[in-house]
mmCIF file of C-alpha atoms and ligand atoms in Angstrom:
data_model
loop_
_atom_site.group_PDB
_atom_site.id
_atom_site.type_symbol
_atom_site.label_atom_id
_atom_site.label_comp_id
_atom_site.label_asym_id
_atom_site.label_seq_id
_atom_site.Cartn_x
_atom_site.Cartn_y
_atom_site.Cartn_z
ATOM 1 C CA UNK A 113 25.907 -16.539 -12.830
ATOM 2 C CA UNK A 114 23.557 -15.333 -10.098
ATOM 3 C CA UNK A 115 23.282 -12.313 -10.696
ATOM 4 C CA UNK A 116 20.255 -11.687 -13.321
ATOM 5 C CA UNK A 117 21.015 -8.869 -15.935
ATOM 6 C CA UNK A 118 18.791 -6.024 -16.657
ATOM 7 C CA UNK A 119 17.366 -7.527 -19.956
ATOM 8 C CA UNK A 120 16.898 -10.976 -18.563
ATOM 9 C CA UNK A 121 14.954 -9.665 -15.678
ATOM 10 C CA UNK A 122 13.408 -7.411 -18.278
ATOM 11 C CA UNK A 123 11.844 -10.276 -19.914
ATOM 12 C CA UNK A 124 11.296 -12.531 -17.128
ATOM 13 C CA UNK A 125 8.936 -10.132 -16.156
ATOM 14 C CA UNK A 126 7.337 -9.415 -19.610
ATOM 15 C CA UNK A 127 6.772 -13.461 -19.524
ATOM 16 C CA UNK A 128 5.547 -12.918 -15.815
ATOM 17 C CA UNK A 129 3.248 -10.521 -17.102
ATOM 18 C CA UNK A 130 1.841 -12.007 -20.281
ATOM 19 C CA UNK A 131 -0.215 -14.346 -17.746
ATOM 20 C CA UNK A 132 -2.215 -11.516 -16.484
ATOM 21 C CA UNK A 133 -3.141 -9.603 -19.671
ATOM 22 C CA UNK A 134 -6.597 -9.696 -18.395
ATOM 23 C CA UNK A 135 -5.879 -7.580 -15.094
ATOM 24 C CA UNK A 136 -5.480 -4.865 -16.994
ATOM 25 C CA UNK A 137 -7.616 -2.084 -18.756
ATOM 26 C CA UNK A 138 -7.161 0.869 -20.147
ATOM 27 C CA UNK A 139 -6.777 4.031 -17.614
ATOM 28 C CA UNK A 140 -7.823 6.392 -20.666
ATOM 29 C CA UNK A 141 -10.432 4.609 -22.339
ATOM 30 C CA UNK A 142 -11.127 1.887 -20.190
ATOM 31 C CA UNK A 143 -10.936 -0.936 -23.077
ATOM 32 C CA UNK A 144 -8.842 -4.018 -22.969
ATOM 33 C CA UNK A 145 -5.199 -4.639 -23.114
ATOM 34 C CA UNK A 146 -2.894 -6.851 -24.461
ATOM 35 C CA UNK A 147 1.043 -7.156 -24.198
ATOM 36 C CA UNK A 148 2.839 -6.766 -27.317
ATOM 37 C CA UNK A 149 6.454 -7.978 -28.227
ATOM 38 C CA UNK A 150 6.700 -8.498 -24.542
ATOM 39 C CA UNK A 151 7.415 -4.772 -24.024
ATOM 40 C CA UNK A 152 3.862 -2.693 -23.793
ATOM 41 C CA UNK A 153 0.968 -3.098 -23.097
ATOM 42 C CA UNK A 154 -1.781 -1.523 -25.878
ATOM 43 C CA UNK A 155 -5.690 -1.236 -25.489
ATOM 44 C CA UNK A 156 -7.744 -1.968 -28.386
ATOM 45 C CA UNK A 157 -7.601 1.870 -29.199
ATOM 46 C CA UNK A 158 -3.832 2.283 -29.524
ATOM 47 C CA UNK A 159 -3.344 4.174 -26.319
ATOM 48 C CA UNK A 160 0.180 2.135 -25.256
ATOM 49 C CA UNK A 161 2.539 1.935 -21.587
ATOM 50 C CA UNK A 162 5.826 0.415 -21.851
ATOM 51 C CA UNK A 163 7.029 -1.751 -18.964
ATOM 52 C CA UNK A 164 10.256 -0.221 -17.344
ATOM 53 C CA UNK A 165 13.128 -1.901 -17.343
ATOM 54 C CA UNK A 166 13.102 -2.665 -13.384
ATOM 55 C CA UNK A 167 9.583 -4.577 -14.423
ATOM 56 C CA UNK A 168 7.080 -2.233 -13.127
ATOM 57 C CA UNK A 169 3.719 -0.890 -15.600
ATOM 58 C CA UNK A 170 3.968 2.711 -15.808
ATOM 59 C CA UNK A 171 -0.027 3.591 -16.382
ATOM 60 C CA UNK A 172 -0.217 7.359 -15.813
ATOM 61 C CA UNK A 173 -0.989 9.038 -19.115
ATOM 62 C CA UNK A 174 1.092 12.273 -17.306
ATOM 63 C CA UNK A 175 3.476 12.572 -14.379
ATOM 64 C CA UNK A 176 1.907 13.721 -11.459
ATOM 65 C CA UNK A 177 4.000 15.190 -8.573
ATOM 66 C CA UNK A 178 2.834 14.442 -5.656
ATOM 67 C CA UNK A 179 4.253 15.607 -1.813
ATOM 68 C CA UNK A 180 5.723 11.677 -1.056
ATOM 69 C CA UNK A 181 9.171 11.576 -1.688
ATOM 70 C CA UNK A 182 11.842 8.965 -1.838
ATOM 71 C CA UNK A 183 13.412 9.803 1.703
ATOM 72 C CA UNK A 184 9.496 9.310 3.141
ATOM 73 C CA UNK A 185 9.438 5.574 1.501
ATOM 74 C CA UNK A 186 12.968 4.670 2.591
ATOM 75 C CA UNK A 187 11.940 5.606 5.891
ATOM 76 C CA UNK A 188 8.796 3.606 5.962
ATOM 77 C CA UNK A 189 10.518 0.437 4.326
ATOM 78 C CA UNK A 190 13.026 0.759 7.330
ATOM 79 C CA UNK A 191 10.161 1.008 9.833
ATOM 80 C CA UNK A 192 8.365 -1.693 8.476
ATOM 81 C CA UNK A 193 10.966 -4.112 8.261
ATOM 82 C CA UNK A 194 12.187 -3.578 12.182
ATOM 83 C CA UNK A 195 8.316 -4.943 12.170
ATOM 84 C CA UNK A 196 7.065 -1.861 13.841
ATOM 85 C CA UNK A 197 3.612 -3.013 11.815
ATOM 86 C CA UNK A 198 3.969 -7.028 12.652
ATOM 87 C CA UNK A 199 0.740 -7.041 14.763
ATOM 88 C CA UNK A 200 -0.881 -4.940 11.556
ATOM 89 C CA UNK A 201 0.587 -7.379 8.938
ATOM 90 C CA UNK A 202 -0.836 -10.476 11.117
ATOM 91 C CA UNK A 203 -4.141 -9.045 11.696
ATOM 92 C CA UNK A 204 -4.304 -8.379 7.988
ATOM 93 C CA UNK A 205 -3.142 -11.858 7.336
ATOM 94 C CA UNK A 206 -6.053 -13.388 9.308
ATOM 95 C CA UNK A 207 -8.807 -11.469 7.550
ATOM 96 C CA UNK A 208 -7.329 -12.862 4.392
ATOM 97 C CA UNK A 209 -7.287 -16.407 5.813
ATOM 98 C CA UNK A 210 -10.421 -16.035 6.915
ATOM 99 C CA UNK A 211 -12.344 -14.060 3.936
ATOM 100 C CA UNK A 212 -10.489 -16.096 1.171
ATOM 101 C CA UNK A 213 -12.835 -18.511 -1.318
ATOM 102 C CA UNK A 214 -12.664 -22.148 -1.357
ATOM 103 C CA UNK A 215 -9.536 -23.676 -2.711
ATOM 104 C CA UNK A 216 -8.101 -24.445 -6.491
ATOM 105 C CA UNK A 217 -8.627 -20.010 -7.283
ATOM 106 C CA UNK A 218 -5.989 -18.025 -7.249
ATOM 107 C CA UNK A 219 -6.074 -15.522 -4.584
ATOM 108 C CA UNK A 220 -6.111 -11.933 -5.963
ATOM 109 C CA UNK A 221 -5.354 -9.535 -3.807
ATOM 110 C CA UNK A 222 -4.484 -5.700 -4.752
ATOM 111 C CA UNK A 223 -2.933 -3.074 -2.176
ATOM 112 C CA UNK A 224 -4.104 0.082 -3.144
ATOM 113 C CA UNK A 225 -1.820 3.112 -2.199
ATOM 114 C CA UNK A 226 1.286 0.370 -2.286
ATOM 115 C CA UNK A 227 4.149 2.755 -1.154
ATOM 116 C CA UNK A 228 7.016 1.118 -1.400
ATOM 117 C CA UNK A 229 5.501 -2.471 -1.515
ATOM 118 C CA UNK A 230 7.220 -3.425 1.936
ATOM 119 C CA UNK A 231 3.271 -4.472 3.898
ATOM 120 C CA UNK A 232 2.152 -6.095 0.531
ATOM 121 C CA UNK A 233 5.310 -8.123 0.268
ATOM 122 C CA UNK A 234 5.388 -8.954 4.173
ATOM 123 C CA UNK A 235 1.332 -10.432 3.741
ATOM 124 C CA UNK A 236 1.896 -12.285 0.927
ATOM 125 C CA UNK A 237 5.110 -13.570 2.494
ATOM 126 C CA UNK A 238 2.729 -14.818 5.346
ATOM 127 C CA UNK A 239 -0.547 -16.161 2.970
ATOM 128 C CA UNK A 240 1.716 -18.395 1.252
ATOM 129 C CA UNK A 241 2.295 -20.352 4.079
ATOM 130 C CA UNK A 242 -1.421 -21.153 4.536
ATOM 131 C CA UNK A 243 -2.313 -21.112 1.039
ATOM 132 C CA UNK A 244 -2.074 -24.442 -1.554
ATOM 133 C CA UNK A 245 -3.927 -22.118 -4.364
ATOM 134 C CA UNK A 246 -1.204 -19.111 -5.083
ATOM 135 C CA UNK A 247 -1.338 -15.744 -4.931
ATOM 136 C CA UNK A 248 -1.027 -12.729 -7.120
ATOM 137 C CA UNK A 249 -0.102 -9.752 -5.257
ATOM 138 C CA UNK A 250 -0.525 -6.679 -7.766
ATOM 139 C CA UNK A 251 0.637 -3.059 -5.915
ATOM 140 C CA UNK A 252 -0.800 0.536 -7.333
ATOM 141 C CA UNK A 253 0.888 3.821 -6.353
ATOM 142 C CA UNK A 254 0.757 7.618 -7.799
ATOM 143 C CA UNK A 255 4.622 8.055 -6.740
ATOM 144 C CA UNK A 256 6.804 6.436 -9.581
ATOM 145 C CA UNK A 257 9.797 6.661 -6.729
ATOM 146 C CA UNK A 258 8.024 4.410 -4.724
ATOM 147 C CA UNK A 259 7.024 1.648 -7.318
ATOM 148 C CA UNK A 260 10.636 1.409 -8.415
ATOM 149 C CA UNK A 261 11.934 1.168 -5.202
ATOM 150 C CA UNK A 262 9.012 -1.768 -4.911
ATOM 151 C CA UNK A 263 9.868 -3.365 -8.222
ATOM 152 C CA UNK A 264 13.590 -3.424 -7.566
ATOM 153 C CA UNK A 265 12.983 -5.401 -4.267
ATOM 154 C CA UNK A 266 9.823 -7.479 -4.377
ATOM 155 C CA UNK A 267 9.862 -9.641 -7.667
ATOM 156 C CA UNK A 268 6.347 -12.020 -8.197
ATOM 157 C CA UNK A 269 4.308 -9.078 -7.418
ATOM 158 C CA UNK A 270 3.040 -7.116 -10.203
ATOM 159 C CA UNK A 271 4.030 -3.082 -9.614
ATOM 160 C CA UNK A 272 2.046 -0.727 -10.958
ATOM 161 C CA UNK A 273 2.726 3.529 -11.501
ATOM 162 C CA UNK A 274 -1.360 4.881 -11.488
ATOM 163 C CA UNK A 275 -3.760 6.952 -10.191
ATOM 164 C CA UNK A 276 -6.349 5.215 -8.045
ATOM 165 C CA UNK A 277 -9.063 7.812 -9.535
ATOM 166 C CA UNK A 278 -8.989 6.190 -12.795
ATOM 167 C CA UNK A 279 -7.421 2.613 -11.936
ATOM 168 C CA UNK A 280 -5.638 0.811 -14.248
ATOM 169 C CA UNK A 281 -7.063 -2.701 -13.914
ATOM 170 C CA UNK A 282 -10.442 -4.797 -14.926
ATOM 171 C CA UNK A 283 -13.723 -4.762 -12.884
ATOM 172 C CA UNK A 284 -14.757 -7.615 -10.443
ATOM 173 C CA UNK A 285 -10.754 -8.807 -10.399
ATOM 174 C CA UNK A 286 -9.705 -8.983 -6.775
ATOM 175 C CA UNK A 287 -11.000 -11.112 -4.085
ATOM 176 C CA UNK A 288 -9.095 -8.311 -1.616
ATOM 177 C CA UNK A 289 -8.077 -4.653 -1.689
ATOM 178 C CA UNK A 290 -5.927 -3.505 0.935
ATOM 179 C CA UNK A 291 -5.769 0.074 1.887
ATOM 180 C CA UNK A 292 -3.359 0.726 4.366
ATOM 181 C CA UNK A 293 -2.777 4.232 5.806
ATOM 182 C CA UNK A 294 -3.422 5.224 2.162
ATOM 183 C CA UNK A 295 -6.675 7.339 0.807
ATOM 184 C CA UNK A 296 -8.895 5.255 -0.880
ATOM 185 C CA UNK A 297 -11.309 5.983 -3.708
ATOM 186 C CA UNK A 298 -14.290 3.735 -2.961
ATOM 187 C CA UNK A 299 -16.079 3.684 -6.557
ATOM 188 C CA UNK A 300 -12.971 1.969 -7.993
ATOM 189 C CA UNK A 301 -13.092 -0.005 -4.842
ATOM 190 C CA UNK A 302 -16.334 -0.898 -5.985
ATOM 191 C CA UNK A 303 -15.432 -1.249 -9.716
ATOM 192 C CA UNK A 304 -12.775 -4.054 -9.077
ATOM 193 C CA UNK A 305 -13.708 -5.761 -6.064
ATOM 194 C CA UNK A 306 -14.765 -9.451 -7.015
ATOM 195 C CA UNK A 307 -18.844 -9.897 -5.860
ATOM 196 C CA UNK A 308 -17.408 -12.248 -2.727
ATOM 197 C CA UNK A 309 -14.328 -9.671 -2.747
ATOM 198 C CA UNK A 310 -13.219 -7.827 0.248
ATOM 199 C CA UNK A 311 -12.285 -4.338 1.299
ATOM 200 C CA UNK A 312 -10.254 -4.055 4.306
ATOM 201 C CA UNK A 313 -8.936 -0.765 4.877
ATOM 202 C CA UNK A 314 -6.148 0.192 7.669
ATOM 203 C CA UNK A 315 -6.439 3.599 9.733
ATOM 204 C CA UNK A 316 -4.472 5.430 12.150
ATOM 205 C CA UNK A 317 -6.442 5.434 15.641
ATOM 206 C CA UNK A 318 -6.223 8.353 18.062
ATOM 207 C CA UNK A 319 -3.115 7.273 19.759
ATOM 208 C CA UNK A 320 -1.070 6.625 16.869
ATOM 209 C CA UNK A 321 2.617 7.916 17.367
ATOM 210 C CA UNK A 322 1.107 10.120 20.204
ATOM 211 C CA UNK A 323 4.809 10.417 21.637
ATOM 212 C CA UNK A 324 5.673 11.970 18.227
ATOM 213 C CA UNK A 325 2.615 14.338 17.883
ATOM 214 C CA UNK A 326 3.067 15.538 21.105
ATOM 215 C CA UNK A 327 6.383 16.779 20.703
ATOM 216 C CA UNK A 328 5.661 17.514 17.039
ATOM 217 C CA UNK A 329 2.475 19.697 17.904
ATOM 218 C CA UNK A 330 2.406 20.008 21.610
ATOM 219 C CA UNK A 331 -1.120 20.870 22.427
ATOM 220 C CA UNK A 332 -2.304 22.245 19.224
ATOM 221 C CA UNK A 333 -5.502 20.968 17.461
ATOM 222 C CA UNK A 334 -3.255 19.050 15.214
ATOM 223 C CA UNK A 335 -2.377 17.002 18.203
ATOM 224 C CA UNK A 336 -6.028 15.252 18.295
ATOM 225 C CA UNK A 337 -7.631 13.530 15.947
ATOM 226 C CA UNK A 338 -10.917 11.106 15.433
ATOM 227 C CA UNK A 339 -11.222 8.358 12.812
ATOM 228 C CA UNK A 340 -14.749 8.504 12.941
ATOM 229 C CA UNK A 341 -15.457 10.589 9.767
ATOM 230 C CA UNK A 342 -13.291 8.051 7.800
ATOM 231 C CA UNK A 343 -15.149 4.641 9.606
ATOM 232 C CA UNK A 344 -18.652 6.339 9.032
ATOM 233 C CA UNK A 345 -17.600 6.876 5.000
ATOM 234 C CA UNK A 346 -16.597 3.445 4.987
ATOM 235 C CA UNK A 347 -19.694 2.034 6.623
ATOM 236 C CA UNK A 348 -21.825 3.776 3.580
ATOM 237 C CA UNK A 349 -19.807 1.951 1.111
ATOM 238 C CA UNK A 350 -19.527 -1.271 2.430
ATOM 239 C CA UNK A 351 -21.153 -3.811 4.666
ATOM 240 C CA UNK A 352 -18.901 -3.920 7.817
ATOM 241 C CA UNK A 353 -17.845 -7.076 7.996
ATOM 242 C CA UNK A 354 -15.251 -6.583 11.139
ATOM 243 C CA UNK A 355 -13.952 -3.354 12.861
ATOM 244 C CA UNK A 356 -10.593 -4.491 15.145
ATOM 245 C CA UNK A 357 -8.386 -1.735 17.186
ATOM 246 C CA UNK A 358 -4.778 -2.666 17.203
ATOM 247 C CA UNK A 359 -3.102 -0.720 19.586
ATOM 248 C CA UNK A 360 0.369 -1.485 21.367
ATOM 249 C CA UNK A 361 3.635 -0.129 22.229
ATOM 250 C CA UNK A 362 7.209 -0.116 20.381
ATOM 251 C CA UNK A 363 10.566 0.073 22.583
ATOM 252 C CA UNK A 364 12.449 2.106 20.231
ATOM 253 C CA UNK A 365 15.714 1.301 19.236
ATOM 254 C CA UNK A 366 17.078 5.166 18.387
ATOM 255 C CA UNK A 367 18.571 4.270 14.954
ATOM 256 C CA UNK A 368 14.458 4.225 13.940
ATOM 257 C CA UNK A 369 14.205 7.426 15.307
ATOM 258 C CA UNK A 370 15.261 9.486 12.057
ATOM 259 C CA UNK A 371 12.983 7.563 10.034
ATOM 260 C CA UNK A 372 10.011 7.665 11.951
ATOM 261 C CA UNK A 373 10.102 11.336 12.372
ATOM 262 C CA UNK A 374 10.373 10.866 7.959
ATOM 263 C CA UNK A 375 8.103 8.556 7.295
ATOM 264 C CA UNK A 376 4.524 10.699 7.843
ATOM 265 C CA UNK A 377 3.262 13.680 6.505
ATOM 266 C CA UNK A 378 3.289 14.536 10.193
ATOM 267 C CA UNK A 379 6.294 16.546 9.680
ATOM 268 C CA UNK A 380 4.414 18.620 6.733
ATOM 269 C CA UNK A 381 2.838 21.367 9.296
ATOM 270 C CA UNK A 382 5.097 21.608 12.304
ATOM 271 C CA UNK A 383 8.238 24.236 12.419
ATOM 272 C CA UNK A 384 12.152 23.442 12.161
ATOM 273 C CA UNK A 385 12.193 24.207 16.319
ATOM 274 C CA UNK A 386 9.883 21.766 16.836
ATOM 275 C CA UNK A 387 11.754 19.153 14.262
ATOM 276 C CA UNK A 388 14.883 19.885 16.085
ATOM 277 C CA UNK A 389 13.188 19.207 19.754
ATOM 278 C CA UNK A 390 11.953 15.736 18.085
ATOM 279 C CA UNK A 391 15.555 14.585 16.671
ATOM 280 C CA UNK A 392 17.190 15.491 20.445
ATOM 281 C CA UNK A 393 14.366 13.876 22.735
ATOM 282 C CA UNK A 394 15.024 10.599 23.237
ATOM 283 C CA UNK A 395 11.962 8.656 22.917
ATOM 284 C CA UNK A 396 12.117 5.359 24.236
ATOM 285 C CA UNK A 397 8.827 3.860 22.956
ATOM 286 C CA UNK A 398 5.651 4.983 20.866
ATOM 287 C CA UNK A 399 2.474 3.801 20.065
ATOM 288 C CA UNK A 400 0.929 2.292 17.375
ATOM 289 C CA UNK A 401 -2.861 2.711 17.382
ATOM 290 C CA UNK A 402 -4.666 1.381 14.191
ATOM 291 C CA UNK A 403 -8.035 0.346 13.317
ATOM 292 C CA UNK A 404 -8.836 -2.232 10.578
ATOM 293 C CA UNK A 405 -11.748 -2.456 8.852
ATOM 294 C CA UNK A 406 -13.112 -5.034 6.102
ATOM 295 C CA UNK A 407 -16.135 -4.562 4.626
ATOM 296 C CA UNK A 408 -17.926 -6.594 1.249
ATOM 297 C CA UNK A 409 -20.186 -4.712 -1.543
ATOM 298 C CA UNK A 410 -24.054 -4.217 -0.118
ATOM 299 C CA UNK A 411 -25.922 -6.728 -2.409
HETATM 300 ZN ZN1 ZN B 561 -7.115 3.107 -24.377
#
């Protein structure tokens, strides 16, 4: 039979998971973890998170709500697998290539504000290919929707429910962290990042979606907006390793329409006329402006 029940999968991910013990530490008391009876995962104090039956570690000690729904990462996933984000993923891909330690390691490599796992799953798709040493992609989101909707899809990558304030896993682990489009909390950053490790962090630049802004906002101050805070933070975290624009243009097809307008906060602060005005416009074609930066620890 092909198709896996719940309990096999169940367990084929427990087993999956009993080969990383290690990653993991304690988001409450920050001690050590180990997987018991191949169903949760206790520290050395007793505090204890069950895996859910989809596979995924759920690590937050309480639910927090947060304004990401489910509709905002179906919309993304749909975006990002029309490749809207190819020149992103490739780009990103590179950088690994390039940054990764010699061969016979596994490559570690965490995305940090995960989503819906869709740009973690598409570079590790692409690494593979270039890579004789294997991979362990591990994802980390707040939103529980999200990392179910990640765990259902993308199997071999460890999914994780937790709060990047107080992460979940052990210090000098990763040789990358991704941060795509995602806030980032730099100490943990710090915390995890392996001492060759590298940080390379994804942000929108001024053009991205303009088309949809400017209908969105018209010419309100919401309309502009600078990275620069955000590159200058990063720059007195890191050594800046690279800095890279990637900046292009997207014929639309309009079925993408409807869930570009959903995938962003960008709908958060503009009014139902101006929703309406987006939805009727045809827009033939928007931009995607990003900048990508990867940075190491100062030494
Ligand atoms: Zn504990």
């Amino acid at each position: 039979m092909l198709i896996m029940l719940k309990s096999q999968r169940k367990k084929a991910n427990a087993n999956f998971l009993a080969g990383y013990q290690d990653l993991f530490r304690c988001p409450l008391c920050s001690s050590k973890m180990k997987l018991v009876n191949l169903k949760s995962l206790i520290c050395t104090n007793n505090h204890c998170y069950d895996l859910a039956k989809q596979g995924y570690v759920n690590m937050l000690s309480h639910a927090l709500k947060t304004k990401y729904n489910r509709q905002m990462f179906a919309s993304r996933r749909i975006i990002c697998r029309n490749g809207l984000f190819g020149p992103m993923i490739n780009k990103i891909r590179g950088l690994i290539t390039a940054g990764a330690p010699p061969r016979g390691e596994q490559l570690k490599i965490l995305d940090a504000g995960c989503g819906e796992g869709s740009h973690l799953a598409m570079i590790l798709g692409k690494v593979t290919h270039n890579s004789e040493t294997g991979l362990l992609g591990v994802g980390l989101d707040i939103s529980k929707e999200a990392i179910i909707m990640a765990s259902k899809e993308y199997k071999d990558i460890i999914w994780c429910v937790g709060d990047l304030a107080g992460a979940p896993f052990a210090g000098d682990y990763f040789d990358f962290i991704l941060n795509i489009l995602a806030p980032a909390n730099y100490a943990e950053f710090k915390r995890m990042i392996a001492p060759h490790g590298r940080v390379i962090k994804v942000i929108p630049g001024r053009d991205y979606l303009k088309e949809l802004r400017n209908i969105l906002y018209g010419q309100t101050a919401k309309q502009h907006y600078s990275n620069e805070d955000t590159l200058e933070l990063f720059k007195s975290n890191f050594a800046l390793l690279e800095v890279e624009r990637v900046r292009y243009n997207v014929t639309l097809d309009q079925t993408w329409l409807e869930p570009l307008i959903q995938m962003t906060p960008l709908t958060w602060g503009t009014t139902q006329e101006r929703l309406l005005k987006a939805r009727k416009e045809e827009l033939s074609d928007v931009t995607i402006d990003l900048t990508i930066l990867a940075g190491k620890k100062h030494h």
